[in-house]
Structures are given as C-alpha cells and as structure tokens.
Tab-separated table of C-alpha atoms and ligand atoms in Angstrom:
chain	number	residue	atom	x	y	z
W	161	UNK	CA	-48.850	-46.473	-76.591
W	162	UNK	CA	-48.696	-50.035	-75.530
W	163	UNK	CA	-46.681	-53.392	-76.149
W	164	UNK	CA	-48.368	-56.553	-77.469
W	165	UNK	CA	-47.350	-60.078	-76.786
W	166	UNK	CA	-48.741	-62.589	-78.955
W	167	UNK	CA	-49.179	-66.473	-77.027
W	168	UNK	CA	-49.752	-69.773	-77.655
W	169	UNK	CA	-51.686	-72.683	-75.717
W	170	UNK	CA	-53.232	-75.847	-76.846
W	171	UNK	CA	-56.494	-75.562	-78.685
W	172	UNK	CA	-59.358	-73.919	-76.560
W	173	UNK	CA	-63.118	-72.759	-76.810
W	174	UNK	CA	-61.968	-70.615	-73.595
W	175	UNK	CA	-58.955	-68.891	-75.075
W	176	UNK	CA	-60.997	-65.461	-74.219
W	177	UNK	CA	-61.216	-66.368	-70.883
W	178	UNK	CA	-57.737	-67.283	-70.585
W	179	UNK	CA	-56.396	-64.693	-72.492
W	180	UNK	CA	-58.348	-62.310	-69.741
W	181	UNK	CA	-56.891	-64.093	-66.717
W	182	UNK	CA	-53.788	-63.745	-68.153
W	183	UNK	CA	-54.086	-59.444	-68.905
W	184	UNK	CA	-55.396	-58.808	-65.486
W	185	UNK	CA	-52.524	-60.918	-63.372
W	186	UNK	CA	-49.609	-59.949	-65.437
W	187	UNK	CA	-50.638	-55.992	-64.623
W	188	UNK	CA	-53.706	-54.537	-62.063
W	189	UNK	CA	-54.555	-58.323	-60.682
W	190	UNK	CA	-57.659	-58.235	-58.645
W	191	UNK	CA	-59.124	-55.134	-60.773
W	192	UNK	CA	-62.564	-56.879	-60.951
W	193	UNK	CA	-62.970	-56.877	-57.442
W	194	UNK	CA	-62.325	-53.658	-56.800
W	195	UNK	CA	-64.360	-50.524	-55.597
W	196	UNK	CA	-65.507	-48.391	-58.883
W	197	UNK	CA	-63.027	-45.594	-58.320
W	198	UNK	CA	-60.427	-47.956	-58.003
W	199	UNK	CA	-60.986	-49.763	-61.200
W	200	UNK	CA	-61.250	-46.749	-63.314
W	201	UNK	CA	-57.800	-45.377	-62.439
W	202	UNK	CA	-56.117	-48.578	-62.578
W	203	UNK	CA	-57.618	-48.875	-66.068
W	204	UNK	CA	-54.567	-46.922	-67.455
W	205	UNK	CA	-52.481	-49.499	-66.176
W	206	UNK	CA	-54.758	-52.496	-67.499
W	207	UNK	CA	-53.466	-55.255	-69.802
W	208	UNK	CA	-56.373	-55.434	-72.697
W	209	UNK	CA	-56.876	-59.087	-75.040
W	210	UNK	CA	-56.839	-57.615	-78.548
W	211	UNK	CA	-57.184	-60.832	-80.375
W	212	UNK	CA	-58.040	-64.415	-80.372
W	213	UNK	CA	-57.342	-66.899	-82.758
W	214	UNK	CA	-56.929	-70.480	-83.261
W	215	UNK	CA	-55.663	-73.504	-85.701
W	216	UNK	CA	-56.526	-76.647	-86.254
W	217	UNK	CA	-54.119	-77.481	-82.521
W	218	UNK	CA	-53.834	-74.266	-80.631
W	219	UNK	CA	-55.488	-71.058	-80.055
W	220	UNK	CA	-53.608	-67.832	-79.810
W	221	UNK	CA	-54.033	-64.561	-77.996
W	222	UNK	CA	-52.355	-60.980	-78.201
W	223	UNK	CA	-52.584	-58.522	-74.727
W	224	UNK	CA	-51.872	-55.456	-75.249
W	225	UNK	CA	-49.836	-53.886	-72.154
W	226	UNK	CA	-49.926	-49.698	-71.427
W	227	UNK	CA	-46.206	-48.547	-72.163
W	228	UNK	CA	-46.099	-47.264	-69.094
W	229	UNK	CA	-45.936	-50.451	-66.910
W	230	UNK	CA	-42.413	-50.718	-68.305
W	231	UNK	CA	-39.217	-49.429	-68.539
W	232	UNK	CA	-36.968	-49.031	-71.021
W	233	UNK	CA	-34.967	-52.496	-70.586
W	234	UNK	CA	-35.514	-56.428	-71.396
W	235	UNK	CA	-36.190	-57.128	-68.013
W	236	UNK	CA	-38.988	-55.216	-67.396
W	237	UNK	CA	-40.452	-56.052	-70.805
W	238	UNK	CA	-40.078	-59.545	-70.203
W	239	UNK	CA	-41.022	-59.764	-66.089
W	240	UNK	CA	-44.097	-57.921	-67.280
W	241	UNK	CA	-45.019	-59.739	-70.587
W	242	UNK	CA	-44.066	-63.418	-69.751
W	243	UNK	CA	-42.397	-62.880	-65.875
W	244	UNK	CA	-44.265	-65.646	-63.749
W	245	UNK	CA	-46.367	-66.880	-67.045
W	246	UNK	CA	-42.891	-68.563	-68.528
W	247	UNK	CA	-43.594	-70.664	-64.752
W	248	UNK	CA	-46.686	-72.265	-66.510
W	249	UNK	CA	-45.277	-74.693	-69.426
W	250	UNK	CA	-49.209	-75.027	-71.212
W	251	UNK	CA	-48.015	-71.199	-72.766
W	252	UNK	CA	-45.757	-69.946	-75.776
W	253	UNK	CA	-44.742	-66.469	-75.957
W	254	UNK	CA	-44.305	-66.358	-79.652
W	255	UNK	CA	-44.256	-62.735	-80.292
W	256	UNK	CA	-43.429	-58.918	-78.653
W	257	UNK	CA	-44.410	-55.863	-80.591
W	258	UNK	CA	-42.613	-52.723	-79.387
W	259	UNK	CA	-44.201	-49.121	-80.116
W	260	UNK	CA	-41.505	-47.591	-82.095
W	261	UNK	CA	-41.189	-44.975	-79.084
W	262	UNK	CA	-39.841	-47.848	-76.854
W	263	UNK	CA	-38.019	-49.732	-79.264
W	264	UNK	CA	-35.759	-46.498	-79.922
W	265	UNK	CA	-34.114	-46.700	-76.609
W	266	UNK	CA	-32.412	-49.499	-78.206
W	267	UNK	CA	-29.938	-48.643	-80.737
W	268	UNK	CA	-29.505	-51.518	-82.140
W	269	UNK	CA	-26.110	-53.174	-84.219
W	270	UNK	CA	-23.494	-50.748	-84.301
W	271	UNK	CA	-22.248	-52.111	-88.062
W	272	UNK	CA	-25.165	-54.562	-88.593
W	273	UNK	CA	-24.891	-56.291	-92.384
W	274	UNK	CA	-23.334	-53.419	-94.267
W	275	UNK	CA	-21.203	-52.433	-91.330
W	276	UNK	CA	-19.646	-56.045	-91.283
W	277	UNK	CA	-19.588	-55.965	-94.690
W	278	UNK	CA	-17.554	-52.771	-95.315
W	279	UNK	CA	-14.938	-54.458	-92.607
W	280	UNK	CA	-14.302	-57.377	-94.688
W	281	UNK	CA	-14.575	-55.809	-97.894
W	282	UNK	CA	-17.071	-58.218	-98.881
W	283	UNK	CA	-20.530	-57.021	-100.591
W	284	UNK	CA	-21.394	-59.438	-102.979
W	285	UNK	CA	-21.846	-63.216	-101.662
W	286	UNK	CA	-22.669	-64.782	-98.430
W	287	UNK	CA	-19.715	-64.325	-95.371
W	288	UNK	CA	-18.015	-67.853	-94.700
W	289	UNK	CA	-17.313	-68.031	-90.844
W	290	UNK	CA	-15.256	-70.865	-89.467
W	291	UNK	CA	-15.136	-72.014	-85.928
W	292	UNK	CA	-11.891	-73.372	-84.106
W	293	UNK	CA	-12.859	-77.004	-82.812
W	294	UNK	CA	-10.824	-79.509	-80.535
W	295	UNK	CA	-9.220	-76.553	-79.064
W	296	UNK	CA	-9.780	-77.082	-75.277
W	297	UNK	CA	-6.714	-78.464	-73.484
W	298	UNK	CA	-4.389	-77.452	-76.743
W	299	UNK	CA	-1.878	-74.434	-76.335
W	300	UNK	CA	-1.499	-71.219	-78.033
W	301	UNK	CA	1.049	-72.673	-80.576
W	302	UNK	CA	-1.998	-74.920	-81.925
W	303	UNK	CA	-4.611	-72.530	-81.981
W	304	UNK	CA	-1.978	-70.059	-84.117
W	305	UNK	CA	-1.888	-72.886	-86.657
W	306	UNK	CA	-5.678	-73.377	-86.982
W	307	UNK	CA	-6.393	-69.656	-87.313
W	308	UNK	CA	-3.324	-69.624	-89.761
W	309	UNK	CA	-5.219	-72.674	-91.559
W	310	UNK	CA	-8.636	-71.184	-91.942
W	311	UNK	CA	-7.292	-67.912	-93.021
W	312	UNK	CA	-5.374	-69.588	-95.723
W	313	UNK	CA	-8.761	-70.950	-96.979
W	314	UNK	CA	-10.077	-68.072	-97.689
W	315	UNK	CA	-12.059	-67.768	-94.131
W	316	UNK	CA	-13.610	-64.434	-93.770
W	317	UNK	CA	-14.402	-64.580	-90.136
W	318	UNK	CA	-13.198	-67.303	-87.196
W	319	UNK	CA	-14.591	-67.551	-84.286
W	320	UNK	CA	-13.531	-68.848	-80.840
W	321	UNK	CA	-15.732	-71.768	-79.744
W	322	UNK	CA	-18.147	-70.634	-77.335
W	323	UNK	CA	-16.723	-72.854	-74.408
W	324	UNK	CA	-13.209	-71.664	-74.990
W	325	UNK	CA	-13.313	-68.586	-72.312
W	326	UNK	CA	-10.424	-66.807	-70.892
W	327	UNK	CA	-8.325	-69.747	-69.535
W	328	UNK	CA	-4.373	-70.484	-68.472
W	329	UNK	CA	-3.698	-72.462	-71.610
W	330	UNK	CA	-4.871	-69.886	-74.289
W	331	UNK	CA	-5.308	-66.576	-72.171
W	332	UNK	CA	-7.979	-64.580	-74.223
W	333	UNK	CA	-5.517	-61.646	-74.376
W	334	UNK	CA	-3.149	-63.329	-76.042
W	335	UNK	CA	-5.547	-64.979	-78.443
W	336	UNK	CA	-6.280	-61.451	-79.458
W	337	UNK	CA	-2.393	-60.808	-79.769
W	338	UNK	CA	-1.951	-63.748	-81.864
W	339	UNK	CA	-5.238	-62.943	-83.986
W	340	UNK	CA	-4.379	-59.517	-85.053
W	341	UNK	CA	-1.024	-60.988	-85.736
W	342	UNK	CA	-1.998	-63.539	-88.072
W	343	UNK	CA	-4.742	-61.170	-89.983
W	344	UNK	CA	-2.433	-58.271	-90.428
W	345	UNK	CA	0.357	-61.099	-92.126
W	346	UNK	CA	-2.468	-62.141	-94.229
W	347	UNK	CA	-3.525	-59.191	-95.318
W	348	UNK	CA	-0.361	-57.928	-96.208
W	349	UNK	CA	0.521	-61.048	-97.941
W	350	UNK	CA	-2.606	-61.534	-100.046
W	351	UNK	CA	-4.729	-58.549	-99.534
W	352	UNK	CA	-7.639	-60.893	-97.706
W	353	UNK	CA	-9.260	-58.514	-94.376
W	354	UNK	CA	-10.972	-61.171	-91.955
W	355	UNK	CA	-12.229	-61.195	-88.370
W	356	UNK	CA	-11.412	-62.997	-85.364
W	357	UNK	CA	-14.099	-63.209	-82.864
W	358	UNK	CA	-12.919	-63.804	-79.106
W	359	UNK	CA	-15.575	-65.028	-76.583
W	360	UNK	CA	-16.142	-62.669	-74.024
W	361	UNK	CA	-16.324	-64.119	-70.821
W	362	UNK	CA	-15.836	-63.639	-66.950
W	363	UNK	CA	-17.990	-61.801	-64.448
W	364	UNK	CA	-20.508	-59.967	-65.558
W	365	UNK	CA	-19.205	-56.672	-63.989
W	366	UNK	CA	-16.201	-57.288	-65.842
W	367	UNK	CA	-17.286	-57.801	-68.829
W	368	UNK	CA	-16.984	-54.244	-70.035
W	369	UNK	CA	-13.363	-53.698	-68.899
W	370	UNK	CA	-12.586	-57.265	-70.520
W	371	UNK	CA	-13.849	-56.380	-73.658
W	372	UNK	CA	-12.295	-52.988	-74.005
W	373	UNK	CA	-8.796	-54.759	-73.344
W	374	UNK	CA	-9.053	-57.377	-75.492
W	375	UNK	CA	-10.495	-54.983	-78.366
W	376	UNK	CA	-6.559	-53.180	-77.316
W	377	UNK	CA	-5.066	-55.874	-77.695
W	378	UNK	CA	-6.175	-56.809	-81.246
W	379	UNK	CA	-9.804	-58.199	-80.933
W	380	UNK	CA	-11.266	-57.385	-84.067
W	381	UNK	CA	-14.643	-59.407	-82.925
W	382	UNK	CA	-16.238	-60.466	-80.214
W	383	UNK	CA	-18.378	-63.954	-79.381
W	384	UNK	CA	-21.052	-63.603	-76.591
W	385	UNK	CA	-23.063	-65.793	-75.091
W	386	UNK	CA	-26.129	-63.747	-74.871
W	387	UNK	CA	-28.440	-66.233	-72.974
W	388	UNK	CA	-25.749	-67.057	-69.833
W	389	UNK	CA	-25.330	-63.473	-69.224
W	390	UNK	CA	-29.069	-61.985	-70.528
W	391	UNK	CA	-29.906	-59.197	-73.366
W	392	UNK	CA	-29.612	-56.375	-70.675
W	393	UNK	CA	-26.005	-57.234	-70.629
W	394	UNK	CA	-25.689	-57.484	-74.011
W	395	UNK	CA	-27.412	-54.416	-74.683
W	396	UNK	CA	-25.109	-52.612	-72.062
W	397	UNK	CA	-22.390	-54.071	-74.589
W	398	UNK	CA	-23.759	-52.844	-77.781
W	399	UNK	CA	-24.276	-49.751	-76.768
W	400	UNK	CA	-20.861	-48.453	-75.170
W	401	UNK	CA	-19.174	-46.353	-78.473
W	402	UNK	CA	-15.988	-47.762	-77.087
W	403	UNK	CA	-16.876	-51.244	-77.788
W	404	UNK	CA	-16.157	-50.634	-81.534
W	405	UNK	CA	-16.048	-54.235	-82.716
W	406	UNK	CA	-18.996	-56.425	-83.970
W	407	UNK	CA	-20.738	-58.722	-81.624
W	408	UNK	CA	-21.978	-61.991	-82.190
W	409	UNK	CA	-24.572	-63.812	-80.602
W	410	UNK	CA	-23.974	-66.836	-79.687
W	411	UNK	CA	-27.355	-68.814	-78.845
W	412	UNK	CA	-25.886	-71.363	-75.907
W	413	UNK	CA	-28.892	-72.215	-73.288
W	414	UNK	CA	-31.298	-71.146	-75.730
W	415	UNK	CA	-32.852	-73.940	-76.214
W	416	UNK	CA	-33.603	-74.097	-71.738
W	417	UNK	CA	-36.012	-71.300	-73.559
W	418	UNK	CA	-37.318	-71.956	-76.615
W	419	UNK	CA	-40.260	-74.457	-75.504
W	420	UNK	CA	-41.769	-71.123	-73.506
W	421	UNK	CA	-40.427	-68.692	-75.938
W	422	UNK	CA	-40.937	-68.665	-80.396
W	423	UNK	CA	-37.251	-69.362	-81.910
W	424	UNK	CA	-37.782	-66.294	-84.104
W	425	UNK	CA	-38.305	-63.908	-80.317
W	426	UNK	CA	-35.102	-65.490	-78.806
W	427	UNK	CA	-32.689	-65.340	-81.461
W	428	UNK	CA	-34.078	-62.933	-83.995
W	429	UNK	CA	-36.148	-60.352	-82.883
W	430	UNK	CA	-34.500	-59.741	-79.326
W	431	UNK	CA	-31.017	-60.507	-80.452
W	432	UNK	CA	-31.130	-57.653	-82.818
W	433	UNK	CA	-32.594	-55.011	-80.401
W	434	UNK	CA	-30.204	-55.917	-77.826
W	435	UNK	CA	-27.619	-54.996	-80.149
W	436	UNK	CA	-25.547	-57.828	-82.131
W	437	UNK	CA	-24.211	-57.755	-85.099
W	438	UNK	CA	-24.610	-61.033	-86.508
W	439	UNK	CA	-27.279	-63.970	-84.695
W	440	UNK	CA	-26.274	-67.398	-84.854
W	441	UNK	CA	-28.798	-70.038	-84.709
W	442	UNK	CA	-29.575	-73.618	-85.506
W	443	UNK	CA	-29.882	-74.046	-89.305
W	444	UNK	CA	-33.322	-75.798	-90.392
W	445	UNK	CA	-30.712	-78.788	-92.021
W	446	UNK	CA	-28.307	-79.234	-89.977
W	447	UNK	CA	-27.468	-81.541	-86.641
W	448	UNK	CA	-29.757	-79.522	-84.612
W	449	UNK	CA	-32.380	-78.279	-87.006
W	450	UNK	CA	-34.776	-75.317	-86.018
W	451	UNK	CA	-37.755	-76.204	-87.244
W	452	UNK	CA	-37.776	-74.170	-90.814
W	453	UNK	CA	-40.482	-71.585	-90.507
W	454	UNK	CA	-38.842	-70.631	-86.814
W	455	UNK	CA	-35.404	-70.760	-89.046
W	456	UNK	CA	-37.282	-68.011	-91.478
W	457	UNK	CA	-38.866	-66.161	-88.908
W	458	UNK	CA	-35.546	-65.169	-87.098
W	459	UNK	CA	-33.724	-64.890	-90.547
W	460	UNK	CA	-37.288	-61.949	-91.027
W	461	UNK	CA	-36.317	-60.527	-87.601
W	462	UNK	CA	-33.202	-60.003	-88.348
W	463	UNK	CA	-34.205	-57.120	-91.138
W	464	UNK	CA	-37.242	-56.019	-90.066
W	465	UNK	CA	-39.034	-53.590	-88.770
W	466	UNK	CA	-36.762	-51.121	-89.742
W	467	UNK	CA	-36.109	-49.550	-86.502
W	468	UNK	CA	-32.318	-50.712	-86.286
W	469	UNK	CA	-29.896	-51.734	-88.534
W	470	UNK	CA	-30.378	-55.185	-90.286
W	471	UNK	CA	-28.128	-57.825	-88.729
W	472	UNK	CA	-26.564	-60.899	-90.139
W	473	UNK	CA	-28.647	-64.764	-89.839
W	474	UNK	CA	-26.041	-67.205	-88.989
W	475	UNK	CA	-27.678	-70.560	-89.486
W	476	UNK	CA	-25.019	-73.014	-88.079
W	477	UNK	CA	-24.739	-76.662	-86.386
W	478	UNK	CA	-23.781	-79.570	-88.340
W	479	UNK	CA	-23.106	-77.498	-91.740
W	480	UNK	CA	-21.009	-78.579	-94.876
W	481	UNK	CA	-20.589	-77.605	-98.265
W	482	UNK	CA	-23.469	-79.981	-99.768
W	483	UNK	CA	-25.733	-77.250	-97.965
W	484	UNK	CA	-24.916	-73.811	-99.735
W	485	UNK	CA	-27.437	-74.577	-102.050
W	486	UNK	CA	-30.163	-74.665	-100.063
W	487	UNK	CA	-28.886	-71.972	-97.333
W	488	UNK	CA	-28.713	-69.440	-100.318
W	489	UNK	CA	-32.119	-70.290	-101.800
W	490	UNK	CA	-33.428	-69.611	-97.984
W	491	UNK	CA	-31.544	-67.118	-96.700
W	492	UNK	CA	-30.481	-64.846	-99.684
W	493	UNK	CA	-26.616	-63.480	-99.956
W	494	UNK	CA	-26.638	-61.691	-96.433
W	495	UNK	CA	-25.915	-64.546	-94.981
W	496	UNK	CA	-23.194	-65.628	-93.096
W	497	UNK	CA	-21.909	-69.698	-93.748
W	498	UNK	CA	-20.933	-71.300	-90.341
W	499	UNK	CA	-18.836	-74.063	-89.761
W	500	UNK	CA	-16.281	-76.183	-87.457
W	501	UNK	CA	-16.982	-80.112	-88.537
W	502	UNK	CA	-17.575	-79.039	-91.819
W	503	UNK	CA	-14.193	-77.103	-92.078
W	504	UNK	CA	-11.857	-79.155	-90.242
W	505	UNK	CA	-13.233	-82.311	-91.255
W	506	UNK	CA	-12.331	-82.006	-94.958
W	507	UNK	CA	-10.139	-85.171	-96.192
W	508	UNK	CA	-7.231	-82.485	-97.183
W	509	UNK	CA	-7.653	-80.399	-93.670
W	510	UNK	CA	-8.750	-76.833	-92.549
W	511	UNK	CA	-7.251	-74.966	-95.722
W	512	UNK	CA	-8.816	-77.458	-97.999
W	513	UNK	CA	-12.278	-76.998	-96.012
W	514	UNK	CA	-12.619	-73.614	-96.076
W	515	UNK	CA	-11.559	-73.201	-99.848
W	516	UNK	CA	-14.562	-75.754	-100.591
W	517	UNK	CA	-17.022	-73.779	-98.774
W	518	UNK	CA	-15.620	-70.789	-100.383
W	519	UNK	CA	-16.073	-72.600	-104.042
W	520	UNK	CA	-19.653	-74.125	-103.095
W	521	UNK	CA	-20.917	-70.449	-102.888
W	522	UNK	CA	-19.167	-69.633	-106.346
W	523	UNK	CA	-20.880	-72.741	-107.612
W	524	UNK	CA	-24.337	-70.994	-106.932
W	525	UNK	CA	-23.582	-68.051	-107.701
W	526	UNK	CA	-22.791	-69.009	-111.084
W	527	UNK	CA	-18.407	-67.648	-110.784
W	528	UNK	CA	-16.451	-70.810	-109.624
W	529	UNK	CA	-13.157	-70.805	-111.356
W	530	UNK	CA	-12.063	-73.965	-109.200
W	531	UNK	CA	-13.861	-76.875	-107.504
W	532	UNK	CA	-11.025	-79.509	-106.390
W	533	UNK	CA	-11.772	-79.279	-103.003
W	534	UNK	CA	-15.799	-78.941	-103.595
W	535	UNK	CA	-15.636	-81.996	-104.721
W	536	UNK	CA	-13.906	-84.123	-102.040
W	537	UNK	CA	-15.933	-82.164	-99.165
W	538	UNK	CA	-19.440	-83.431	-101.391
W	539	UNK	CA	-17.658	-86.966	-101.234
W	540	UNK	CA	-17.062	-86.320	-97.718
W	541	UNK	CA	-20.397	-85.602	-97.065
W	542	UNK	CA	-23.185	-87.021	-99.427
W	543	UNK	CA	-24.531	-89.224	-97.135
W	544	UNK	CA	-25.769	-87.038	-94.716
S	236	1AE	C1	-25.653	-73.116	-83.242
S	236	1AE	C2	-24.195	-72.789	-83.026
S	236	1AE	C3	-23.263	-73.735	-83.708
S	236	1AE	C4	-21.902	-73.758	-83.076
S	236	1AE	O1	-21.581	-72.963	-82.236
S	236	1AE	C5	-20.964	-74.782	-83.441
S	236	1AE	O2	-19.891	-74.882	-82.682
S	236	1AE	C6	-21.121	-75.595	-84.518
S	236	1AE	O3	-20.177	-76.505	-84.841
S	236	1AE	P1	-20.320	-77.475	-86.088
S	236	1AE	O4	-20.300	-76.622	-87.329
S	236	1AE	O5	-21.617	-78.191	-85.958
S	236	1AE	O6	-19.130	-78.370	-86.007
C-alpha cells in the first residue's frame, strides 16, 4: 500500500537522478550510506521512483511512498510528499494518488451535488450563486436589501463575500437571522428554496462552536476559506454530523500555492477529500483565468475517483451572462454559475442581474420563455 506523488521540473536528462534524491530525503535519507542491515529494514519505509517522463519543456517523476510513513491527515500527507520540497521553487507537485484504504478515512461531502441539489429542489440545470459585493462598511439594513434583491432574481444560492467575517457592523449571527428570514418569506411567497452561505471565521479553535451557532441561528450554508485555516481544519468541519449544512470552499491564498502545487491538487482533488460541498475556483474566462486544462482537471477531481461523493465546480471571478455558453459546454449542468460584478452590475440592478443569468442558462438549454434582461446584461457586457 503506498501513496504516489506525481512532480514537475524543467526539462532534464537527470530526472532519474533527481527523482532518486528526492525518494530517499523525503523518507529514510542517508539509506545509501548505511550498514547492510540497516538498509534492508529501512527498505519498508523507502520512497521508490516509479516513473519518469518528459515533454517537449519538463520532465516528470512519480515516488511512490509506503502508507505507513503517514497518518491519516493532510498534514502528514503533505509534510511527507512535498514538506521541505515545496522550499525548492524548480518543483511542481502536480498530483497525489491515495490507496483507497487511506483515502476512506476521509468521508468526504456530506450532500455533495445531489445533496445540494435535493436542498434547492433543483435537478435539472446548472445552480446560479450570487455573491454580496460593496458590503464592507454597510449595515445590516443594506445587506437585507441585497439578499432580498438576489432572491427576487431567482438566485439559488448567495454567498457572503469571503472578506466579510464576523464584524460589529453586520455580526455574522445576525446575518444568519436575517438570512433565514428572508428565505423562509420567499419561499412562502413564491415557493423558490435558496441558500445563504455565511463565512465562517474567527479562531481556529472556535471555529466549530461558531459554526454550530450560526447553523442555530438560521445558517443554511457556510463559506470557508480553506487555504487561511488548512484542509485539516476543514476536514475537522466536514466531518462533525452536527455541522449539517453544505460547505463551500472558498480558494483565497491559493494562488501563494499554486506555482508549487497543480490547480487541479489544490482546489479539486484535496478540496473534495477534505470535505466541501461545492469548490470554487478561477474560471478559465474570466478576470483571473485558470489556465483551462487546470480549470478541467479540478472540474475531473471534483467527480472522480469515486471514493466520495461528487462535489460541485464553481468556476467564478469576473463572470457574466455572455459566458453560460461556454461554462455549460465545459462544465456540463452540475455546475454551479458564480457571480457578484456580473449580478449587481446589470443596468436594471441585482433583481434584473440575476434574472439574466437565470434566462442565459434557459437560452442553452433550449426553455427560455423570457430574455429582457439577457439582453441588456449581453449589452452590458459584449466587449469583454
Ligand atoms: C474565485 C472566487 C471569486 C470570488 O470570490 C468573487 O468574489 C468574485 O467576484 P466577481 O464575480 O468577479 O465580481
């Protein structure tokens, strides 16, 4: 039983060599010298190269490392597969392979994309999420009025900024309050369910306690920023049956990682072990584009292998109705739409943005009754 991590360096005729300096320090480090004894019962505990490859620019390498070395948690996996290597910038870590053993001590989403789905009531087209903006510094009167506005559009989740945290002006309590307030009125008044998403944030002892009362006071969703507080945390998270909300991943400081470590690692493949419900990331169009086949490798990690429920790719940042097209022809229907600009910068306001994004996914799927506000939002935005 073993874990493999797959690297990257520039292209090398030594990649063997490297790949083999690389095995031996990152588990039994001066095997070679060694007596004989010695060397044969630290060869349990040996990282092996399995592979070396190259392109036309780099050369990869996969180790293979015993299970054993490890325990059960991201740290370990990580201090022992890329701990002081991240320290040397000429190396990628583009890829971890757990044995299914290992990767069973982490359960995973709790509602994942049908989970979510069954929430909302929503099975057949992509989710539209909408993200309060210019909220810092406003009160709680304001932000009641944007979450009324998005709603009204036909919003199925909205979610806090990610720097809005607990704070005097719009206490994160009472943005729960208000939330469940507003979503019960609108689904009484036009049978709509939605989600509000609170970030979760304070110390990191805390967090659990914080969570739990803001999922009593109404939270019906909760925004973490995975990266500032680390997977274990978020795994800790995920995993408490009392936290009975989704999670989603918000992927702030990321990018401090993602020259050392593959897009598709960060914010697929580890986000969905550690437990979240729905990933956001970077969209491959919009203002800060993941390069696409990074964008299509996290949206693959986010289904498969099939060890834990399939999660929800949220490919965000800079997105607007002009878009949908091309986010459906990439990413499918379990998708969820992500916006703040692109929602409260329609000509007609909040209402009138989310109702376009809400009629640009009608428009592909072939059932728009209504495109008014399409319209003005591909106005809006055909330059870009
Ligand atoms: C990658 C996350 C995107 C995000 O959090 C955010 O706030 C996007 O805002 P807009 O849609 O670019 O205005």
């Amino acid at each position: 039983m073993s874990i493999t991590a797959t690297y990257e360096i520039s292209r090398t005729d030594r990649v063997a060599t490297v790949a083999e300096k690389i095995a031996l320090e990152l588990t039994v480090g001066t095997w070679t010298e060694l007596p004989h004894l010695e060397q044969e019962q630290l060869k349990a505990y040996r990282g092996e190269v399995v592979s070396t490859t190259h392109t036309e620019t780099t050369s990869r390498f996969t180790i293979r490392y015993p299970l054993h070395n490890v325990t059960p948690d991201f740290s370990s996996i990580l201090t022992t597969t890329f701990g002081k290597l991240s320290l040397d910038d000429s190396v990628r870590l583009i890829d971890l392979t757990l044995p299914e053993t290992l990767a069973s001590e982490f359960p995973g989403a709790k509602f994942g994309v049908q989970g979510v789905r069954e929430l909302l009531d929503v099975h057949d087209r992509p989710l539209v999420m909408s993200i309060f903006k210019g909220i810092i510094g406003r009160d709680l009167r304001f932000l009641e009025q944007q979450l009324r506005d998005q709603l009204a559009g036909g919003i199925d989740i909205v979610k806090d900024d990610e720097i809005l945290y607990d704070n005097p002006l719009t206490p994160s309590l009472e943005r729960a309050k208000i939330g469940a307030a507003v979503i019960q009125e609108q689904f009484e008044t036009t049978g709509k369910r939605s989600l509000y998403a609170i970030t979760l944030s304070g110390p990191v002892f805390g967090l659990r306690d914080q969570a739990l009362r803001l999922i009593e006071a109404g939270a019906t969703a909760l925004l973490f920023n995975v990266y500032t507080y680390g997977l274990d945390t978020l795994r800790e998270l995920a995993s408490d049956p009392t936290i009975n909300v989704p999670i989603l991943a918000h992927p702030a400081f990321a990018g401090a990682l993602t020259s050392s470590i593959s897009h598709s690692l960060l914010l697929g493949k580890l986000i969905r072990l550690a437990g979240a419900d729905l990933t956001l990331f970077p969209s491959p169009y919009g203002s800060l584009a993941t390069p696409p086949d990074e964008a299509f490798a996290i949206r693959d990690g986010s289904a498969r292998p099939h060890w834990t429920k399939p999660i929800l790719p949220v490919p965000s940042a800079g997105i607007h109705p002009g878009l949908i097209p091309d986010i459906i022809r990439d990413f499918g229907t379990d998708v969820v739409i992500n916006a703040g600009g692109g929602i409260h910068g329609h000509p007609d306001g909040a209402a009138a943005g989310a109702r376009a994004f809400r009629q640009a996914i009608e428009q592909v799927l072939g059932v728009a009754s209504q495109t008014n506000e399409l319209e003005s939002a591909l106005k809006a935005w055909s330059k870009q």
